[in-house]
Amino acid sequence: MSELVGLLFDVDGTLADTERDGHRVAFNRAFAEAGLDWEWSVDLYGQLLAVTGGKERIGYFLDRFATRFQPPADRDGFIAGLHKAKTRIYTDMLARGLIPLRPGVARLLREAREAGLRLAIATTTTPENVTALLRHALHPEAVSWFEVIAAGDIVPAKKPAPDIYLWAMERMGLAPAQCIAFEDSHNGIRSSLGAGLRTIVSVSSYTQAEDFAGAALVLDHWGEPGEPFQVLSGDAGNSRWLDLDRVRRLHAA
Ligand code: XBP
Ligand code: MG
């Protein structure tokens, strides 16, 4: 196995538990602003998460759930308009500090940065959402900590396709064997494993019952001193929180 050089992070569910009280709420507010009576409940949103990407998710909702709704002739433009409003609302929620990072995230990112590891993001969410989360929840300069931010429509085939991880590694000039990925969902791990990456999973509020076969380790969260993780599957040795030493061991295993 090559030496560990690059860490590739998913965003939604992994760095922050964004879906239920973040994205979902922003979608609903965007629908209300547009005069639509759609309300995505916590349960319905769990079903809609089968499809990654906000625009794709609205399209899936129209096809499968709002079947009697007659969209305008320019369906794609209609969806894009709703999604633009949703992004404005969501990034405003982030700027107001409403969505915190998950346990251990700031600690591990700082540790990796200090150790000189190369950091990247690989996510299906919109780029503005990533930069707003990093700035407001991590550090005002945190965007510059990441060598590559691979996000949104930068590749046409979103997760579970491996394309976003492959794109990020190509930009970094790194091979999968030199990297490790951090994910929270089945669609996410299909993408990272499909790109040939060892993957550490921390389940999030919507993904606890999903299938994580092939993961190097599955945790409830990354853990902190004083807030240890629980191992859901895999071997974390005597670690109680995810530190760089454990990440290196999992990469080398
Ligand atoms: C995240 C997504 C995104 C967000 C919404 O999946 O699927 O679509 O839910 O963001 P992953 P946008 O964590 O696997 O990357 O509305 O900006 O798409
Ligand atoms: Mg995710």
PDB file of C-alpha atoms and ligand atoms in Angstrom:
ATOM      1  CA  MET A   1       0.000   0.000   0.000  1.00  0.00           C
ATOM      2  CA  SER A   2       1.245   3.507  -0.813  1.00  0.00           C
ATOM      3  CA  GLU A   3       1.808   6.123   1.839  1.00  0.00           C
ATOM      4  CA  LEU A   4      -1.269   8.166   2.758  1.00  0.00           C
ATOM      5  CA  VAL A   5      -1.146  11.556   1.024  1.00  0.00           C
ATOM      6  CA  GLY A   6      -4.708  12.783   0.459  1.00  0.00           C
ATOM      7  CA  LEU A   7      -7.893  12.886   2.501  1.00  0.00           C
ATOM      8  CA  LEU A   8     -11.151  13.266   0.534  1.00  0.00           C
ATOM      9  CA  PHE A   9     -14.253  14.377   2.366  1.00  0.00           C
ATOM     10  CA  ASP A  10     -17.919  14.173   1.596  1.00  0.00           C
ATOM     11  CA  VAL A  11     -19.815  17.169   3.040  1.00  0.00           C
ATOM     12  CA  ASP A  12     -23.506  16.518   3.691  1.00  0.00           C
ATOM     13  CA  GLY A  13     -23.883  14.082   6.551  1.00  0.00           C
ATOM     14  CA  THR A  14     -20.123  13.721   6.981  1.00  0.00           C
ATOM     15  CA  LEU A  15     -18.783  17.158   7.950  1.00  0.00           C
ATOM     16  CA  ALA A  16     -22.188  18.304   9.205  1.00  0.00           C
ATOM     17  CA  ASP A  17     -25.609  16.707   9.616  1.00  0.00           C
ATOM     18  CA  THR A  18     -27.148  19.060   7.066  1.00  0.00           C
ATOM     19  CA  GLU A  19     -30.082  17.269   5.502  1.00  0.00           C
ATOM     20  CA  ARG A  20     -33.029  17.220   7.925  1.00  0.00           C
ATOM     21  CA  ASP A  21     -32.724  20.662   9.510  1.00  0.00           C
ATOM     22  CA  GLY A  22     -30.744  22.358   6.748  1.00  0.00           C
ATOM     23  CA  HIS A  23     -31.358  21.374   3.133  1.00  0.00           C
ATOM     24  CA  ARG A  24     -34.896  20.078   3.773  1.00  0.00           C
ATOM     25  CA  VAL A  25     -35.964  23.291   5.487  1.00  0.00           C
ATOM     26  CA  ALA A  26     -34.388  25.402   2.729  1.00  0.00           C
ATOM     27  CA  PHE A  27     -36.206  23.429   0.015  1.00  0.00           C
ATOM     28  CA  ASN A  28     -39.531  23.963   1.817  1.00  0.00           C
ATOM     29  CA  ARG A  29     -38.922  27.704   2.188  1.00  0.00           C
ATOM     30  CA  ALA A  30     -38.024  27.978  -1.496  1.00  0.00           C
ATOM     31  CA  PHE A  31     -41.257  26.172  -2.425  1.00  0.00           C
ATOM     32  CA  ALA A  32     -43.291  28.527  -0.221  1.00  0.00           C
ATOM     33  CA  GLU A  33     -41.579  31.591  -1.723  1.00  0.00           C
ATOM     34  CA  ALA A  34     -42.580  30.318  -5.178  1.00  0.00           C
ATOM     35  CA  GLY A  35     -46.196  29.932  -4.041  1.00  0.00           C
ATOM     36  CA  LEU A  36     -46.094  26.121  -4.129  1.00  0.00           C
ATOM     37  CA  ASP A  37     -47.867  24.153  -1.407  1.00  0.00           C
ATOM     38  CA  TRP A  38     -45.255  21.372  -1.332  1.00  0.00           C
ATOM     39  CA  GLU A  39     -43.990  20.439   2.122  1.00  0.00           C
ATOM     40  CA  TRP A  40     -41.218  17.868   2.347  1.00  0.00           C
ATOM     41  CA  SER A  41     -41.721  16.131   5.699  1.00  0.00           C
ATOM     42  CA  VAL A  42     -38.850  14.444   7.541  1.00  0.00           C
ATOM     43  CA  ASP A  43     -40.121  11.054   6.311  1.00  0.00           C
ATOM     44  CA  LEU A  44     -40.683  12.069   2.708  1.00  0.00           C
ATOM     45  CA  TYR A  45     -37.265  13.740   2.576  1.00  0.00           C
ATOM     46  CA  GLY A  46     -35.713  10.450   3.700  1.00  0.00           C
ATOM     47  CA  GLN A  47     -37.238   8.829   0.605  1.00  0.00           C
ATOM     48  CA  LEU A  48     -36.144  11.685  -1.648  1.00  0.00           C
ATOM     49  CA  LEU A  49     -32.537  11.296  -0.470  1.00  0.00           C
ATOM     50  CA  ALA A  50     -32.372   8.204  -2.696  1.00  0.00           C
ATOM     51  CA  VAL A  51     -31.480  10.739  -5.379  1.00  0.00           C
ATOM     52  CA  THR A  52     -28.403  12.923  -4.825  1.00  0.00           C
ATOM     53  CA  GLY A  53     -28.264  16.505  -6.040  1.00  0.00           C
ATOM     54  CA  GLY A  54     -30.916  19.075  -5.194  1.00  0.00           C
ATOM     55  CA  LYS A  55     -32.082  19.748  -8.753  1.00  0.00           C
ATOM     56  CA  GLU A  56     -32.222  16.026  -9.468  1.00  0.00           C
ATOM     57  CA  ARG A  57     -34.148  15.534  -6.198  1.00  0.00           C
ATOM     58  CA  ILE A  58     -36.806  18.090  -7.207  1.00  0.00           C
ATOM     59  CA  GLY A  59     -37.108  16.319 -10.570  1.00  0.00           C
ATOM     60  CA  TYR A  60     -37.535  12.972  -8.828  1.00  0.00           C
ATOM     61  CA  PHE A  61     -40.240  14.502  -6.590  1.00  0.00           C
ATOM     62  CA  LEU A  62     -42.128  15.759  -9.662  1.00  0.00           C
ATOM     63  CA  ASP A  63     -41.867  12.377 -11.380  1.00  0.00           C
ATOM     64  CA  ARG A  64     -42.764  10.174  -8.427  1.00  0.00           C
ATOM     65  CA  PHE A  65     -44.692  12.169  -5.850  1.00  0.00           C
ATOM     66  CA  ALA A  66     -46.252  15.338  -7.347  1.00  0.00           C
ATOM     67  CA  THR A  67     -47.506  13.480 -10.387  1.00  0.00           C
ATOM     68  CA  ARG A  68     -50.597  15.681 -10.791  1.00  0.00           C
ATOM     69  CA  PHE A  69     -48.563  18.903 -10.815  1.00  0.00           C
ATOM     70  CA  GLN A  70     -48.162  20.335 -14.302  1.00  0.00           C
ATOM     71  CA  PRO A  71     -44.686  21.923 -14.498  1.00  0.00           C
ATOM     72  CA  PRO A  72     -44.084  24.873 -16.845  1.00  0.00           C
ATOM     73  CA  ALA A  73     -42.868  24.104 -20.377  1.00  0.00           C
ATOM     74  CA  ASP A  74     -39.311  24.960 -19.322  1.00  0.00           C
ATOM     75  CA  ARG A  75     -39.177  22.282 -16.635  1.00  0.00           C
ATOM     76  CA  ASP A  76     -35.394  22.460 -16.209  1.00  0.00           C
ATOM     77  CA  GLY A  77     -35.495  26.260 -15.884  1.00  0.00           C
ATOM     78  CA  PHE A  78     -38.314  25.980 -13.344  1.00  0.00           C
ATOM     79  CA  ILE A  79     -36.321  23.481 -11.279  1.00  0.00           C
ATOM     80  CA  ALA A  80     -33.146  25.560 -11.567  1.00  0.00           C
ATOM     81  CA  GLY A  81     -35.010  28.647 -10.323  1.00  0.00           C
ATOM     82  CA  LEU A  82     -36.374  26.826  -7.291  1.00  0.00           C
ATOM     83  CA  HIS A  83     -32.941  25.395  -6.578  1.00  0.00           C
ATOM     84  CA  LYS A  84     -31.254  28.793  -6.829  1.00  0.00           C
ATOM     85  CA  ALA A  85     -33.655  30.152  -4.212  1.00  0.00           C
ATOM     86  CA  LYS A  86     -33.020  27.099  -2.046  1.00  0.00           C
ATOM     87  CA  THR A  87     -29.245  27.669  -2.228  1.00  0.00           C
ATOM     88  CA  ARG A  88     -29.703  31.325  -1.178  1.00  0.00           C
ATOM     89  CA  ILE A  89     -31.837  30.272   1.786  1.00  0.00           C
ATOM     90  CA  TYR A  90     -29.505  27.433   2.787  1.00  0.00           C
ATOM     91  CA  THR A  91     -26.301  29.504   2.621  1.00  0.00           C
ATOM     92  CA  ASP A  92     -28.048  32.189   4.670  1.00  0.00           C
ATOM     93  CA  MET A  93     -28.803  29.541   7.328  1.00  0.00           C
ATOM     94  CA  LEU A  94     -25.117  28.604   7.327  1.00  0.00           C
ATOM     95  CA  ALA A  95     -24.046  32.245   7.621  1.00  0.00           C
ATOM     96  CA  ARG A  96     -26.272  32.512  10.686  1.00  0.00           C
ATOM     97  CA  GLY A  97     -24.391  29.597  12.251  1.00  0.00           C
ATOM     98  CA  LEU A  98     -27.443  27.311  12.355  1.00  0.00           C
ATOM     99  CA  ILE A  99     -25.593  24.183  11.224  1.00  0.00           C
ATOM    100  CA  PRO A 100     -22.582  23.037  13.287  1.00  0.00           C
ATOM    101  CA  LEU A 101     -19.853  20.591  12.301  1.00  0.00           C
ATOM    102  CA  ARG A 102     -20.150  17.043  13.625  1.00  0.00           C
ATOM    103  CA  PRO A 103     -18.048  15.812  16.594  1.00  0.00           C
ATOM    104  CA  GLY A 104     -14.360  15.474  15.805  1.00  0.00           C
ATOM    105  CA  VAL A 105     -14.514  17.144  12.394  1.00  0.00           C
ATOM    106  CA  ALA A 106     -12.673  20.384  13.216  1.00  0.00           C
ATOM    107  CA  ARG A 107     -10.132  18.462  15.291  1.00  0.00           C
ATOM    108  CA  LEU A 108      -9.287  15.884  12.605  1.00  0.00           C
ATOM    109  CA  LEU A 109      -9.119  18.485   9.826  1.00  0.00           C
ATOM    110  CA  ARG A 110      -6.689  20.600  11.879  1.00  0.00           C
ATOM    111  CA  GLU A 111      -4.609  17.552  12.718  1.00  0.00           C
ATOM    112  CA  ALA A 112      -4.408  16.514   9.061  1.00  0.00           C
ATOM    113  CA  ARG A 113      -3.499  20.010   7.957  1.00  0.00           C
ATOM    114  CA  GLU A 114      -0.745  20.298  10.557  1.00  0.00           C
ATOM    115  CA  ALA A 115       0.630  16.924   9.417  1.00  0.00           C
ATOM    116  CA  GLY A 116       0.870  18.225   5.838  1.00  0.00           C
ATOM    117  CA  LEU A 117      -1.738  15.896   4.382  1.00  0.00           C
ATOM    118  CA  ARG A 118      -3.503  17.147   1.267  1.00  0.00           C
ATOM    119  CA  LEU A 119      -7.227  17.794   1.716  1.00  0.00           C
ATOM    120  CA  ALA A 120     -10.063  17.768  -0.798  1.00  0.00           C
ATOM    121  CA  ILE A 121     -13.847  17.819  -0.906  1.00  0.00           C
ATOM    122  CA  ALA A 122     -15.910  15.446  -3.071  1.00  0.00           C
ATOM    123  CA  THR A 123     -19.618  16.198  -2.799  1.00  0.00           C
ATOM    124  CA  THR A 124     -22.760  16.440  -4.862  1.00  0.00           C
ATOM    125  CA  THR A 125     -23.885  19.630  -3.154  1.00  0.00           C
ATOM    126  CA  THR A 126     -23.557  23.094  -4.710  1.00  0.00           C
ATOM    127  CA  PRO A 127     -20.093  24.755  -4.362  1.00  0.00           C
ATOM    128  CA  GLU A 128     -21.504  27.824  -2.506  1.00  0.00           C
ATOM    129  CA  ASN A 129     -22.902  25.486   0.148  1.00  0.00           C
ATOM    130  CA  VAL A 130     -19.461  24.000   0.767  1.00  0.00           C
ATOM    131  CA  THR A 131     -17.648  27.311   1.043  1.00  0.00           C
ATOM    132  CA  ALA A 132     -20.353  28.753   3.325  1.00  0.00           C
ATOM    133  CA  LEU A 133     -20.167  25.733   5.646  1.00  0.00           C
ATOM    134  CA  LEU A 134     -16.363  25.806   5.800  1.00  0.00           C
ATOM    135  CA  ARG A 135     -16.233  29.580   6.414  1.00  0.00           C
ATOM    136  CA  HIS A 136     -18.956  29.791   8.992  1.00  0.00           C
ATOM    137  CA  ALA A 137     -18.672  26.484  10.830  1.00  0.00           C
ATOM    138  CA  LEU A 138     -14.913  25.778  10.638  1.00  0.00           C
ATOM    139  CA  HIS A 139     -12.741  28.879  10.122  1.00  0.00           C
ATOM    140  CA  PRO A 140     -13.053  32.070   8.028  1.00  0.00           C
ATOM    141  CA  GLU A 141     -10.056  30.927   5.946  1.00  0.00           C
ATOM    142  CA  ALA A 142     -10.923  27.215   5.879  1.00  0.00           C
ATOM    143  CA  VAL A 143     -11.742  27.156   2.146  1.00  0.00           C
ATOM    144  CA  SER A 144      -7.999  27.582   1.492  1.00  0.00           C
ATOM    145  CA  TRP A 145      -7.218  24.478   3.543  1.00  0.00           C
ATOM    146  CA  PHE A 146      -8.636  22.374   0.696  1.00  0.00           C
ATOM    147  CA  GLU A 147      -6.564  21.920  -2.421  1.00  0.00           C
ATOM    148  CA  VAL A 148      -9.573  20.825  -4.478  1.00  0.00           C
ATOM    149  CA  ILE A 149     -13.277  21.404  -3.922  1.00  0.00           C
ATOM    150  CA  ALA A 150     -15.088  19.010  -6.246  1.00  0.00           C
ATOM    151  CA  ALA A 151     -18.772  19.865  -5.947  1.00  0.00           C
ATOM    152  CA  GLY A 152     -22.159  20.009  -7.623  1.00  0.00           C
ATOM    153  CA  ASP A 153     -22.463  19.918 -11.391  1.00  0.00           C
ATOM    154  CA  ILE A 154     -18.694  19.770 -11.993  1.00  0.00           C
ATOM    155  CA  VAL A 155     -19.257  16.187 -13.142  1.00  0.00           C
ATOM    156  CA  PRO A 156     -22.562  15.317 -14.846  1.00  0.00           C
ATOM    157  CA  ALA A 157     -22.936  11.918 -13.140  1.00  0.00           C
ATOM    158  CA  LYS A 158     -23.405  12.569  -9.413  1.00  0.00           C
ATOM    159  CA  LYS A 159     -22.908  10.008  -6.612  1.00  0.00           C
ATOM    160  CA  PRO A 160     -23.320   7.029  -6.549  1.00  0.00           C
ATOM    161  CA  ALA A 161     -21.204   7.355  -9.723  1.00  0.00           C
ATOM    162  CA  PRO A 162     -17.475   7.455  -8.840  1.00  0.00           C
ATOM    163  CA  ASP A 163     -16.854  10.468 -11.111  1.00  0.00           C
ATOM    164  CA  ILE A 164     -16.597  13.168  -8.434  1.00  0.00           C
ATOM    165  CA  TYR A 165     -13.873  11.277  -6.527  1.00  0.00           C
ATOM    166  CA  LEU A 166     -12.026  10.448  -9.749  1.00  0.00           C
ATOM    167  CA  TRP A 167     -12.196  14.118 -10.778  1.00  0.00           C
ATOM    168  CA  ALA A 168     -10.764  15.268  -7.428  1.00  0.00           C
ATOM    169  CA  MET A 169      -7.901  12.736  -7.513  1.00  0.00           C
ATOM    170  CA  GLU A 170      -7.064  13.587 -11.100  1.00  0.00           C
ATOM    171  CA  ARG A 171      -6.820  17.274 -10.142  1.00  0.00           C
ATOM    172  CA  MET A 172      -4.509  16.365  -7.257  1.00  0.00           C
ATOM    173  CA  GLY A 173      -2.395  14.020  -9.341  1.00  0.00           C
ATOM    174  CA  LEU A 174      -3.019  11.242  -6.817  1.00  0.00           C
ATOM    175  CA  ALA A 175      -3.929   7.576  -7.167  1.00  0.00           C
ATOM    176  CA  PRO A 176      -6.703   5.970  -5.088  1.00  0.00           C
ATOM    177  CA  ALA A 177      -4.094   3.970  -3.146  1.00  0.00           C
ATOM    178  CA  GLN A 178      -2.586   7.256  -1.855  1.00  0.00           C
ATOM    179  CA  CYS A 179      -5.917   8.513  -0.515  1.00  0.00           C
ATOM    180  CA  ILE A 180      -8.750   7.725   1.857  1.00  0.00           C
ATOM    181  CA  ALA A 181     -12.370   8.902   1.732  1.00  0.00           C
ATOM    182  CA  PHE A 182     -14.836   9.907   4.455  1.00  0.00           C
ATOM    183  CA  GLU A 183     -18.526   9.274   3.817  1.00  0.00           C
ATOM    184  CA  ASP A 184     -21.866   8.956   5.590  1.00  0.00           C
ATOM    185  CA  SER A 185     -24.220   7.293   3.093  1.00  0.00           C
ATOM    186  CA  HIS A 186     -24.714   4.246   0.921  1.00  0.00           C
ATOM    187  CA  ASN A 187     -24.753   6.382  -2.231  1.00  0.00           C
ATOM    188  CA  GLY A 188     -21.567   8.057  -0.997  1.00  0.00           C
ATOM    189  CA  ILE A 189     -19.711   4.823  -0.362  1.00  0.00           C
ATOM    190  CA  ARG A 190     -20.798   3.404  -3.709  1.00  0.00           C
ATOM    191  CA  SER A 191     -19.111   6.436  -5.218  1.00  0.00           C
ATOM    192  CA  SER A 192     -15.913   6.281  -3.143  1.00  0.00           C
ATOM    193  CA  LEU A 193     -15.510   2.491  -3.342  1.00  0.00           C
ATOM    194  CA  GLY A 194     -16.261   2.702  -7.052  1.00  0.00           C
ATOM    195  CA  ALA A 195     -13.338   5.111  -7.333  1.00  0.00           C
ATOM    196  CA  GLY A 196     -11.101   2.552  -5.606  1.00  0.00           C
ATOM    197  CA  LEU A 197     -10.862   4.388  -2.270  1.00  0.00           C
ATOM    198  CA  ARG A 198     -10.682   2.953   1.219  1.00  0.00           C
ATOM    199  CA  THR A 199     -13.525   4.628   3.060  1.00  0.00           C
ATOM    200  CA  ILE A 200     -14.329   5.494   6.661  1.00  0.00           C
ATOM    201  CA  VAL A 201     -18.043   5.940   7.331  1.00  0.00           C
ATOM    202  CA  SER A 202     -19.704   8.017  10.058  1.00  0.00           C
ATOM    203  CA  VAL A 203     -23.442   7.420   9.817  1.00  0.00           C
ATOM    204  CA  SER A 204     -25.750  10.451   9.891  1.00  0.00           C
ATOM    205  CA  SER A 205     -29.357  10.933  10.915  1.00  0.00           C
ATOM    206  CA  TYR A 206     -30.832   9.567   7.687  1.00  0.00           C
ATOM    207  CA  THR A 207     -28.262   6.843   6.948  1.00  0.00           C
ATOM    208  CA  GLN A 208     -28.044   4.689  10.089  1.00  0.00           C
ATOM    209  CA  ALA A 209     -29.828   1.690   8.558  1.00  0.00           C
ATOM    210  CA  GLU A 210     -27.982   1.781   5.217  1.00  0.00           C
ATOM    211  CA  ASP A 211     -25.631  -0.863   3.853  1.00  0.00           C
ATOM    212  CA  PHE A 212     -21.954  -0.043   4.311  1.00  0.00           C
ATOM    213  CA  ALA A 213     -20.404  -3.276   3.060  1.00  0.00           C
ATOM    214  CA  GLY A 214     -16.849  -2.604   1.966  1.00  0.00           C
ATOM    215  CA  ALA A 215     -16.174   0.243   4.421  1.00  0.00           C
ATOM    216  CA  ALA A 216     -12.888   0.162   6.334  1.00  0.00           C
ATOM    217  CA  LEU A 217     -14.717   1.262   9.498  1.00  0.00           C
ATOM    218  CA  VAL A 218     -18.258   2.385  10.346  1.00  0.00           C
ATOM    219  CA  LEU A 219     -18.693   4.765  13.299  1.00  0.00           C
ATOM    220  CA  ASP A 220     -21.591   6.699  14.797  1.00  0.00           C
ATOM    221  CA  HIS A 221     -19.384   9.817  14.554  1.00  0.00           C
ATOM    222  CA  TRP A 222     -15.674  10.634  14.555  1.00  0.00           C
ATOM    223  CA  GLY A 223     -15.582  11.217  18.301  1.00  0.00           C
ATOM    224  CA  GLU A 224     -13.723  13.596  20.556  1.00  0.00           C
ATOM    225  CA  PRO A 225     -11.841  13.260  23.820  1.00  0.00           C
ATOM    226  CA  GLY A 226     -14.780  13.204  26.246  1.00  0.00           C
ATOM    227  CA  GLU A 227     -17.214  12.153  23.485  1.00  0.00           C
ATOM    228  CA  PRO A 228     -16.016   8.750  22.287  1.00  0.00           C
ATOM    229  CA  PHE A 229     -17.340   7.145  19.120  1.00  0.00           C
ATOM    230  CA  GLN A 230     -19.150   3.841  18.895  1.00  0.00           C
ATOM    231  CA  VAL A 231     -17.906   1.329  16.376  1.00  0.00           C
ATOM    232  CA  LEU A 232     -20.767  -0.021  14.260  1.00  0.00           C
ATOM    233  CA  SER A 233     -18.526  -2.292  12.222  1.00  0.00           C
ATOM    234  CA  GLY A 234     -14.825  -2.788  11.619  1.00  0.00           C
ATOM    235  CA  ASP A 235     -11.826  -2.599  13.924  1.00  0.00           C
ATOM    236  CA  ALA A 236     -10.854   0.670  15.585  1.00  0.00           C
ATOM    237  CA  GLY A 237      -8.282  -0.973  17.892  1.00  0.00           C
ATOM    238  CA  ASN A 238      -8.094   0.901  21.162  1.00  0.00           C
ATOM    239  CA  SER A 239      -9.073   4.270  19.657  1.00  0.00           C
ATOM    240  CA  ARG A 240     -11.943   6.172  21.231  1.00  0.00           C
ATOM    241  CA  TRP A 241     -11.957   9.010  18.717  1.00  0.00           C
ATOM    242  CA  LEU A 242     -10.763   9.129  15.132  1.00  0.00           C
ATOM    243  CA  ASP A 243      -7.277  10.599  14.953  1.00  0.00           C
ATOM    244  CA  LEU A 244      -4.720  10.640  12.188  1.00  0.00           C
ATOM    245  CA  ASP A 245      -2.869   7.651  13.588  1.00  0.00           C
ATOM    246  CA  ARG A 246      -6.049   5.535  13.295  1.00  0.00           C
ATOM    247  CA  VAL A 247      -6.774   6.904   9.818  1.00  0.00           C
ATOM    248  CA  ARG A 248      -3.248   5.934   8.688  1.00  0.00           C
ATOM    249  CA  ARG A 249      -3.659   2.433  10.142  1.00  0.00           C
ATOM    250  CA  LEU A 250      -6.989   1.966   8.384  1.00  0.00           C
ATOM    251  CA  HIS A 251      -5.457   3.156   5.136  1.00  0.00           C
ATOM    252  CA  ALA A 252      -2.567   0.720   5.487  1.00  0.00           C
ATOM    253  CA  ALA A 253      -4.672  -2.248   6.647  1.00  0.00           C
TER     254      ALA A 253
HETATM  255  C1  XBP B   1     -25.631  15.396  -0.763  1.00  0.00           C
HETATM  256  C2  XBP B   1     -26.688  15.712  -1.722  1.00  0.00           C
HETATM  257  C3  XBP B   1     -27.009  17.127  -2.003  1.00  0.00           C
HETATM  258  C4  XBP B   1     -27.697  17.844  -0.866  1.00  0.00           C
HETATM  259  C5  XBP B   1     -28.378  19.082  -1.346  1.00  0.00           C
HETATM  260  O1  XBP B   1     -25.155  14.067  -1.011  1.00  0.00           O
HETATM  261  O2  XBP B   1     -27.283  14.840  -2.307  1.00  0.00           O
HETATM  262  O3  XBP B   1     -27.839  17.147  -3.113  1.00  0.00           O
HETATM  263  O4  XBP B   1     -28.696  17.009  -0.307  1.00  0.00           O
HETATM  264  O5  XBP B   1     -27.483  19.953  -1.964  1.00  0.00           O
HETATM  265  P1  XBP B   1     -23.654  13.658  -0.658  1.00  0.00           P
HETATM  266  P2  XBP B   1     -27.839  20.684  -3.343  1.00  0.00           P
HETATM  267  O6  XBP B   1     -23.468  13.915   0.821  1.00  0.00           O
HETATM  268  O7  XBP B   1     -23.599  12.188  -0.963  1.00  0.00           O
HETATM  269  O8  XBP B   1     -22.718  14.464  -1.504  1.00  0.00           O
HETATM  270  O9  XBP B   1     -29.259  21.120  -3.241  1.00  0.00           O
HETATM  271  O10 XBP B   1     -26.881  21.849  -3.422  1.00  0.00           O
HETATM  272  O11 XBP B   1     -27.624  19.681  -4.433  1.00  0.00           O
HETATM  273 MG    MG B   2     -23.100  12.609   2.402  1.00  0.00          MG
END
